[in-house]
PDB file of C-alpha atoms in Angstrom:
ATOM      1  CA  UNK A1165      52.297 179.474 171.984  1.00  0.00           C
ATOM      2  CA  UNK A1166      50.070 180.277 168.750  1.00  0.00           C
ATOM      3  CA  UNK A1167      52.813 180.924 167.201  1.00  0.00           C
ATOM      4  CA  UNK A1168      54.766 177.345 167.769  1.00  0.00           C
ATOM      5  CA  UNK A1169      51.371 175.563 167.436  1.00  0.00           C
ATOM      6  CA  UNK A1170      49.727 176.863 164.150  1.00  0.00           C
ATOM      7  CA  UNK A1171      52.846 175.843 162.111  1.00  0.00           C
ATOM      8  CA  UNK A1172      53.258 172.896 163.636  1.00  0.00           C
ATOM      9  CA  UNK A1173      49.544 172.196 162.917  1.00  0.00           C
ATOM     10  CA  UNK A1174      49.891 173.120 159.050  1.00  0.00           C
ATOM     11  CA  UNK A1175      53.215 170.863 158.772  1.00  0.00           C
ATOM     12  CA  UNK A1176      51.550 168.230 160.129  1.00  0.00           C
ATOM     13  CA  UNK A1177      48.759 167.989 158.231  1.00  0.00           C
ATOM     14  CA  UNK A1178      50.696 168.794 154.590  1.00  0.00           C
ATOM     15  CA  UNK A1179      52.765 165.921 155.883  1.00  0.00           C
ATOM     16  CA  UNK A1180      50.317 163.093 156.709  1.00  0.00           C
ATOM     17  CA  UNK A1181      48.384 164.535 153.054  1.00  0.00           C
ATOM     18  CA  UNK A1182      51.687 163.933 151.010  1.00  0.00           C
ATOM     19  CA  UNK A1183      52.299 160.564 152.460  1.00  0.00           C
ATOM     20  CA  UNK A1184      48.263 159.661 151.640  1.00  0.00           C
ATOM     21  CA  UNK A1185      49.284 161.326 148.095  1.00  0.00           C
ATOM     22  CA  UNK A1186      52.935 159.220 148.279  1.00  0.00           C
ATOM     23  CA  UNK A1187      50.626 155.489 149.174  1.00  0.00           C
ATOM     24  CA  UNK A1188      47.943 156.401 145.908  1.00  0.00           C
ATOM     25  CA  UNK A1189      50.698 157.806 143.971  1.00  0.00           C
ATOM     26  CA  UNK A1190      49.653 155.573 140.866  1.00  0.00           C
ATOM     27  CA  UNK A1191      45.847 156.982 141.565  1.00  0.00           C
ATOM     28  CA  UNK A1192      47.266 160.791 140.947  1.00  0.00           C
ATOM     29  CA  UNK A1193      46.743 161.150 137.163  1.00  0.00           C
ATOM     30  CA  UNK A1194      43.308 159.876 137.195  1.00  0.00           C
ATOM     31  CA  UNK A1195      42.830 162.580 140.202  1.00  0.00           C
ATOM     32  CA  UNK A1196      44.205 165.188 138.217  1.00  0.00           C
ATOM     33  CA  UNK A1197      41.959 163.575 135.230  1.00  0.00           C
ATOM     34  CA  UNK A1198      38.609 163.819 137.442  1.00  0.00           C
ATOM     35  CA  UNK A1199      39.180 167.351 138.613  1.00  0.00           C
ATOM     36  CA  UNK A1200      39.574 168.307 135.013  1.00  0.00           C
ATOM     37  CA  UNK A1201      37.079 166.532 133.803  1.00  0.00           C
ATOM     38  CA  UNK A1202      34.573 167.738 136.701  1.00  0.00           C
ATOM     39  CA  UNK A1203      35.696 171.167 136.790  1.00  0.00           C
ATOM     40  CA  UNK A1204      34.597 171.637 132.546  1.00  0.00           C
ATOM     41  CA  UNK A1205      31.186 169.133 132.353  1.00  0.00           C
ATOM     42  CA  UNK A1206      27.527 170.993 132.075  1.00  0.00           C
ATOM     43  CA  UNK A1207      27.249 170.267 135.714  1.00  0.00           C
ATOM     44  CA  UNK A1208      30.481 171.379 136.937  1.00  0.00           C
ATOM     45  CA  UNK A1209      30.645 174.835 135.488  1.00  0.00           C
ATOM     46  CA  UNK A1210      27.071 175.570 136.799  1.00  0.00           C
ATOM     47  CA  UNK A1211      27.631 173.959 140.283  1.00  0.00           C
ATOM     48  CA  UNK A1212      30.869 176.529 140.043  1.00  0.00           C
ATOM     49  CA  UNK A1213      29.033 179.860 139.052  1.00  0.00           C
ATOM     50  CA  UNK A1214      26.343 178.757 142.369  1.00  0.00           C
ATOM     51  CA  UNK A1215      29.139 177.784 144.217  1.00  0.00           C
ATOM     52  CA  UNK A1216      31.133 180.714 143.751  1.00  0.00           C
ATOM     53  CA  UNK A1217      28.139 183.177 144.514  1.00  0.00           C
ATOM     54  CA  UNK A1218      26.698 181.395 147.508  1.00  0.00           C
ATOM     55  CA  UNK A1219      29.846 179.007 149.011  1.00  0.00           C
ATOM     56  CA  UNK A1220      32.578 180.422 147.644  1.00  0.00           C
ATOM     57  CA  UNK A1221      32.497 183.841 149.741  1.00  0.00           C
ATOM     58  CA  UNK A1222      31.497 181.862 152.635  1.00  0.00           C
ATOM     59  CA  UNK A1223      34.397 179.475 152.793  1.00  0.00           C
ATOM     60  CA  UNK A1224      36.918 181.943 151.799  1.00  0.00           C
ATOM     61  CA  UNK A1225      35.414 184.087 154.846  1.00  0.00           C
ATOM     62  CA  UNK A1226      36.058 181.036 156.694  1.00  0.00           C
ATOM     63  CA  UNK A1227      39.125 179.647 155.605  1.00  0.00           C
ATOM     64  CA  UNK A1228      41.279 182.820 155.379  1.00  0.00           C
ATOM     65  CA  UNK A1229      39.539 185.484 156.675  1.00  0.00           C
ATOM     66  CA  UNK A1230      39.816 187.106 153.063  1.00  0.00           C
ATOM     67  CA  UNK A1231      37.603 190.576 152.698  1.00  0.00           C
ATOM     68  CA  UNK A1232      36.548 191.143 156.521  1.00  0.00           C
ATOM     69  CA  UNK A1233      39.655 193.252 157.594  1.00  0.00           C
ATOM     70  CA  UNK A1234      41.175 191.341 160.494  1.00  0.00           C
ATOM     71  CA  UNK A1235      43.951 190.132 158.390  1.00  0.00           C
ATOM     72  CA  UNK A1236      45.119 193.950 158.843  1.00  0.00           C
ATOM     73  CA  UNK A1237      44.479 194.032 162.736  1.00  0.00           C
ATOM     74  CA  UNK A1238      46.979 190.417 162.669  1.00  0.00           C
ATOM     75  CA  UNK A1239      49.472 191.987 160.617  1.00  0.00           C
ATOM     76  CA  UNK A1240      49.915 195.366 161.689  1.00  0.00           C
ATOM     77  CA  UNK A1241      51.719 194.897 165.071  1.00  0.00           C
ATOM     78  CA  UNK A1242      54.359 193.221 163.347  1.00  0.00           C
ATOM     79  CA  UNK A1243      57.631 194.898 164.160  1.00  0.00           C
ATOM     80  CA  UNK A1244      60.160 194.652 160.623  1.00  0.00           C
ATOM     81  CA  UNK A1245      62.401 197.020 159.157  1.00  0.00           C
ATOM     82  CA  UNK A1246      60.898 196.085 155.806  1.00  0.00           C
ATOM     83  CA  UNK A1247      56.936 196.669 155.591  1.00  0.00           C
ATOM     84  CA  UNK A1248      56.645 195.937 152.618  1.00  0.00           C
ATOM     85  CA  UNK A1249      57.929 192.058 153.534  1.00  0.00           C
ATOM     86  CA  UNK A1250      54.482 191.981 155.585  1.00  0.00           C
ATOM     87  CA  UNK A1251      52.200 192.405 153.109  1.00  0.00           C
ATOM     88  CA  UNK A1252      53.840 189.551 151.106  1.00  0.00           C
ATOM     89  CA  UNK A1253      53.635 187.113 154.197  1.00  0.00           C
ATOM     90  CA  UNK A1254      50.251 188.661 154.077  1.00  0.00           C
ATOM     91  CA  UNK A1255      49.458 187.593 150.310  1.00  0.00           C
ATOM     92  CA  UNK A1256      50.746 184.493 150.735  1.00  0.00           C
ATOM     93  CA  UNK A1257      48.400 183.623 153.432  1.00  0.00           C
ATOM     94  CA  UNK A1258      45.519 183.056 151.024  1.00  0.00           C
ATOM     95  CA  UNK A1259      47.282 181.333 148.482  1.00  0.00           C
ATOM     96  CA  UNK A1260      49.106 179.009 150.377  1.00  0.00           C
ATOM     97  CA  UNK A1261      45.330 177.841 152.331  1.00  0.00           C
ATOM     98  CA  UNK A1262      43.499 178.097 149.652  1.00  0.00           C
ATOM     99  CA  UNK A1263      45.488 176.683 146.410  1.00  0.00           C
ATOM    100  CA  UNK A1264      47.956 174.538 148.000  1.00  0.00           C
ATOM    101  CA  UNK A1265      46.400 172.880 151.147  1.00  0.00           C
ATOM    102  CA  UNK A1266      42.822 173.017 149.147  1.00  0.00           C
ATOM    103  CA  UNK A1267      44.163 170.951 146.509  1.00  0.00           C
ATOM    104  CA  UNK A1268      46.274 168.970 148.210  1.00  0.00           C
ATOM    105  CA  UNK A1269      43.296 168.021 150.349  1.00  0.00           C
ATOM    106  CA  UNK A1270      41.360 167.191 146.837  1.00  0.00           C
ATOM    107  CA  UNK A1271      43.695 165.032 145.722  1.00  0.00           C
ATOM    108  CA  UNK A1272      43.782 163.099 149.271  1.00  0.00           C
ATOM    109  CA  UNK A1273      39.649 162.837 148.650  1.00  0.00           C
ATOM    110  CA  UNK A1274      39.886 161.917 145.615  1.00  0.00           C
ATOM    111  CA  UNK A1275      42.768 159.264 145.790  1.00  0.00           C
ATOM    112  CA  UNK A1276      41.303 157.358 148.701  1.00  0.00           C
ATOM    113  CA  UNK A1277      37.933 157.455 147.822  1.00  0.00           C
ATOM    114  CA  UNK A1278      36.796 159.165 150.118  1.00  0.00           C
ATOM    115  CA  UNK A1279      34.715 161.634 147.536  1.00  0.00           C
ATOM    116  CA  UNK A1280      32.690 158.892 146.208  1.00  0.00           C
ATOM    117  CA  UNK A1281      31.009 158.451 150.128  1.00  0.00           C
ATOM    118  CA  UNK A1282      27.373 159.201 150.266  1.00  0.00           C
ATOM    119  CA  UNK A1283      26.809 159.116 153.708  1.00  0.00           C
ATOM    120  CA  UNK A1284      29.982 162.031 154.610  1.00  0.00           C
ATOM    121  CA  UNK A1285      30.621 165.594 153.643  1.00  0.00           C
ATOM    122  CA  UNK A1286      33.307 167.951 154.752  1.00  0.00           C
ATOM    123  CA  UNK A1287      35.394 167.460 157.853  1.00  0.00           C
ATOM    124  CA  UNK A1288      33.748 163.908 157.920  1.00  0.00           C
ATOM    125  CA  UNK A1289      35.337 163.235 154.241  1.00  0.00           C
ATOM    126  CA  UNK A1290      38.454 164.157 155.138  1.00  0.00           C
ATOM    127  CA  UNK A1291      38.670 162.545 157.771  1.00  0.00           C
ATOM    128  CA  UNK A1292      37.365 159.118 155.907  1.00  0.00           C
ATOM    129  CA  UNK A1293      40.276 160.056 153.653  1.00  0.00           C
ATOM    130  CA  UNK A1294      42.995 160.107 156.704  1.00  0.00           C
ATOM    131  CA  UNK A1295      41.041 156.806 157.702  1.00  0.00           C
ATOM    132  CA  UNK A1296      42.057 154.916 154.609  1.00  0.00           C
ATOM    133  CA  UNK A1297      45.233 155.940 154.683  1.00  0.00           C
ATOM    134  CA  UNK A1298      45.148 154.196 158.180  1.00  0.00           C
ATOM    135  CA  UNK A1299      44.066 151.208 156.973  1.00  0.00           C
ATOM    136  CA  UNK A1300      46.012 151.580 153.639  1.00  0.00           C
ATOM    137  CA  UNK A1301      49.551 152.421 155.150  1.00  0.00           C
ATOM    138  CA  UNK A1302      49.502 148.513 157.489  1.00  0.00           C
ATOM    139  CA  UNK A1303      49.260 147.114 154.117  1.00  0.00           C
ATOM    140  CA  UNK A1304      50.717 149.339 151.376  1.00  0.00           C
ATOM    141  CA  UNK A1305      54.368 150.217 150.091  1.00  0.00           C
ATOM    142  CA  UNK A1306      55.193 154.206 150.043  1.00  0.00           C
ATOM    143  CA  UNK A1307      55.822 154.695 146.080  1.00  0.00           C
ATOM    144  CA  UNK A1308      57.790 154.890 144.274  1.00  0.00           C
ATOM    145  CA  UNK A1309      60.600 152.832 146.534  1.00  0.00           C
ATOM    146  CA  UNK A1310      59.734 148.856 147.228  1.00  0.00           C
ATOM    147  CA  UNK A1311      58.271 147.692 150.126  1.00  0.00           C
ATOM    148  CA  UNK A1312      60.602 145.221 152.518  1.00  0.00           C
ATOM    149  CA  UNK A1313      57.133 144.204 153.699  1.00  0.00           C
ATOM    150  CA  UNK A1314      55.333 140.938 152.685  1.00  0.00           C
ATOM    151  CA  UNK A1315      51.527 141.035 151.492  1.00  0.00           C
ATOM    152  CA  UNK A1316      48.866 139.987 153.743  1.00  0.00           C
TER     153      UNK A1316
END
Protein backbone atom coordinates (compact mmCIF):
# COMPACT_ATOMS: atom_id res chain seq x y z
CA UNK A 1 0.00 0.00 0.00
CA UNK A 2 3.10 2.36 0.95
CA UNK A 3 4.30 1.71 -1.96
CA UNK A 4 1.14 2.96 -4.28
CA UNK A 5 0.53 5.79 -1.75
CA UNK A 6 3.94 7.60 -1.23
CA UNK A 7 4.26 8.22 -5.03
CA UNK A 8 1.06 9.10 -5.47
CA UNK A 9 1.52 11.57 -2.56
CA UNK A 10 4.83 13.15 -4.14
CA UNK A 11 3.03 13.44 -7.72
CA UNK A 12 0.42 15.09 -6.29
CA UNK A 13 1.92 17.58 -4.55
CA UNK A 14 4.79 18.44 -7.50
CA UNK A 15 1.61 18.72 -9.50
CA UNK A 16 -0.66 21.15 -7.60
CA UNK A 17 3.14 23.21 -6.94
CA UNK A 18 3.74 23.47 -10.81
CA UNK A 19 0.27 24.60 -11.55
CA UNK A 20 0.70 27.41 -8.43
CA UNK A 21 4.22 28.01 -10.33
CA UNK A 22 2.16 27.78 -14.00
CA UNK A 23 -0.81 30.72 -12.41
CA UNK A 24 2.44 33.22 -11.03
CA UNK A 25 4.44 32.29 -13.94
CA UNK A 26 5.16 36.12 -14.67
CA UNK A 27 6.13 36.35 -10.67
CA UNK A 28 9.08 33.56 -11.35
CA UNK A 29 12.04 35.84 -12.23
CA UNK A 30 11.53 38.13 -9.41
CA UNK A 31 11.40 34.68 -7.25
CA UNK A 32 14.46 33.55 -8.66
CA UNK A 33 15.68 37.40 -8.13
CA UNK A 34 14.72 37.30 -4.23
CA UNK A 35 16.33 33.97 -3.52
CA UNK A 36 19.47 35.34 -5.03
CA UNK A 37 19.36 38.32 -3.64
CA UNK A 38 18.50 36.81 -0.02
CA UNK A 39 20.72 33.97 -0.25
CA UNK A 40 24.14 36.70 -0.76
CA UNK A 41 22.93 39.93 1.68
CA UNK A 42 24.88 40.39 5.27
CA UNK A 43 21.87 38.78 6.74
CA UNK A 44 21.40 35.93 4.54
CA UNK A 45 24.83 34.42 4.61
CA UNK A 46 24.87 34.63 8.48
CA UNK A 47 21.24 33.36 8.94
CA UNK A 48 22.82 30.41 6.50
CA UNK A 49 26.09 29.54 8.51
CA UNK A 50 23.33 29.40 11.94
CA UNK A 51 21.01 27.76 9.92
CA UNK A 52 23.16 25.23 8.59
CA UNK A 53 24.73 24.37 12.11
CA UNK A 54 21.56 24.35 14.15
CA UNK A 55 18.44 23.72 11.37
CA UNK A 56 20.06 22.45 8.70
CA UNK A 57 21.02 18.91 10.32
CA UNK A 58 17.73 18.90 11.88
CA UNK A 59 15.58 19.19 8.81
CA UNK A 60 17.70 17.08 6.71
CA UNK A 61 17.28 14.41 9.69
CA UNK A 62 13.75 15.07 9.14
CA UNK A 63 13.16 15.38 5.67
CA UNK A 64 15.29 12.47 4.34
CA UNK A 65 16.48 10.62 6.98
CA UNK A 66 20.11 11.61 5.72
CA UNK A 67 23.09 10.43 8.33
CA UNK A 68 20.95 8.16 10.85
CA UNK A 69 21.31 4.79 8.93
CA UNK A 70 17.75 3.67 8.24
CA UNK A 71 18.03 4.60 4.68
CA UNK A 72 20.26 1.26 4.64
CA UNK A 73 17.68 -0.89 6.71
CA UNK A 74 14.87 0.53 3.65
CA UNK A 75 17.11 -0.33 0.97
CA UNK A 76 18.69 -3.44 1.72
CA UNK A 77 15.78 -5.94 1.28
CA UNK A 78 15.48 -4.88 -2.11
CA UNK A 79 15.70 -7.88 -4.38
CA UNK A 80 17.68 -6.63 -8.05
CA UNK A 81 20.10 -8.27 -10.10
CA UNK A 82 21.96 -4.97 -10.23
CA UNK A 83 23.01 -3.57 -6.62
CA UNK A 84 24.60 -1.15 -7.64
CA UNK A 85 21.07 0.37 -9.30
CA UNK A 86 20.00 0.63 -5.44
CA UNK A 87 22.31 2.80 -4.24
CA UNK A 88 21.49 5.25 -7.10
CA UNK A 89 17.64 5.10 -6.27
CA UNK A 90 19.23 5.56 -2.94
CA UNK A 91 21.20 8.90 -3.89
CA UNK A 92 18.56 10.19 -5.56
CA UNK A 93 16.35 10.12 -2.62
CA UNK A 94 17.98 13.18 -1.07
CA UNK A 95 18.32 15.14 -4.00
CA UNK A 96 15.14 14.79 -5.43
CA UNK A 97 13.41 15.98 -1.55
CA UNK A 98 15.68 18.20 -0.86
CA UNK A 99 16.70 20.29 -4.19
CA UNK A 100 13.78 19.73 -6.28
CA UNK A 101 10.60 19.59 -4.05
CA UNK A 102 12.53 22.22 -1.56
CA UNK A 103 12.75 24.65 -4.22
CA UNK A 104 9.91 24.06 -5.90
CA UNK A 105 8.11 24.65 -2.63
CA UNK A 106 10.21 28.16 -2.40
CA UNK A 107 9.18 29.31 -5.39
CA UNK A 108 5.33 28.42 -4.55
CA UNK A 109 6.08 30.71 -1.13
CA UNK A 110 7.52 33.07 -2.69
CA UNK A 111 5.17 33.54 -5.80
CA UNK A 112 1.97 33.67 -3.80
CA UNK A 113 3.07 35.56 -1.08
CA UNK A 114 2.81 33.49 1.19
CA UNK A 115 6.61 34.27 2.62
CA UNK A 116 5.85 37.78 3.34
CA UNK A 117 3.01 36.40 6.24
CA UNK A 118 3.89 37.34 9.72
CA UNK A 119 1.49 35.54 11.52
CA UNK A 120 2.53 31.70 9.65
CA UNK A 121 5.65 29.62 9.49
CA UNK A 122 6.21 26.22 8.01
CA UNK A 123 3.44 23.79 7.20
CA UNK A 124 1.09 26.84 7.93
CA UNK A 125 2.99 28.86 4.96
CA UNK A 126 2.63 26.38 2.70
CA UNK A 127 -0.37 25.77 3.15
CA UNK A 128 -1.33 29.76 2.86
CA UNK A 129 0.55 29.28 -0.40
CA UNK A 130 -1.87 26.24 -1.68
CA UNK A 131 -4.66 28.68 -0.27
CA UNK A 132 -3.96 31.41 -2.77
CA UNK A 133 -3.68 29.34 -5.37
CA UNK A 134 -7.34 28.42 -4.35
CA UNK A 135 -8.48 31.62 -4.49
CA UNK A 136 -6.12 32.58 -7.42
CA UNK A 137 -7.02 29.61 -9.85
CA UNK A 138 -11.40 30.84 -9.77
CA UNK A 139 -10.01 33.93 -11.14
CA UNK A 140 -6.70 33.49 -13.00
CA UNK A 141 -5.63 32.14 -16.58
CA UNK A 142 -2.88 29.14 -16.46
CA UNK A 143 0.15 30.95 -18.43
CA UNK A 144 1.31 31.09 -20.84
CA UNK A 145 -2.07 29.92 -22.96
CA UNK A 146 -5.25 32.54 -22.79
CA UNK A 147 -7.92 32.18 -20.63
CA UNK A 148 -11.61 31.41 -22.36
CA UNK A 149 -12.73 32.83 -19.02
CA UNK A 150 -14.11 36.41 -18.50
CA UNK A 151 -12.74 38.67 -15.51
CA UNK A 152 -14.73 39.12 -12.49
Amino acid sequence: MTSKLVPAMAAIYIVSIILILSLNFSALPAAFSAIWQGAFAPQGIAGGFIGVMIQGMRRATFSNEAGIGSAAIAHSPVKTYRPVTEGFVALLEPFIDTVVICTMTALALIVTGAYAQTDVAGVAMTNAAFAAFRRCSARCSPLPWPSSRSAP
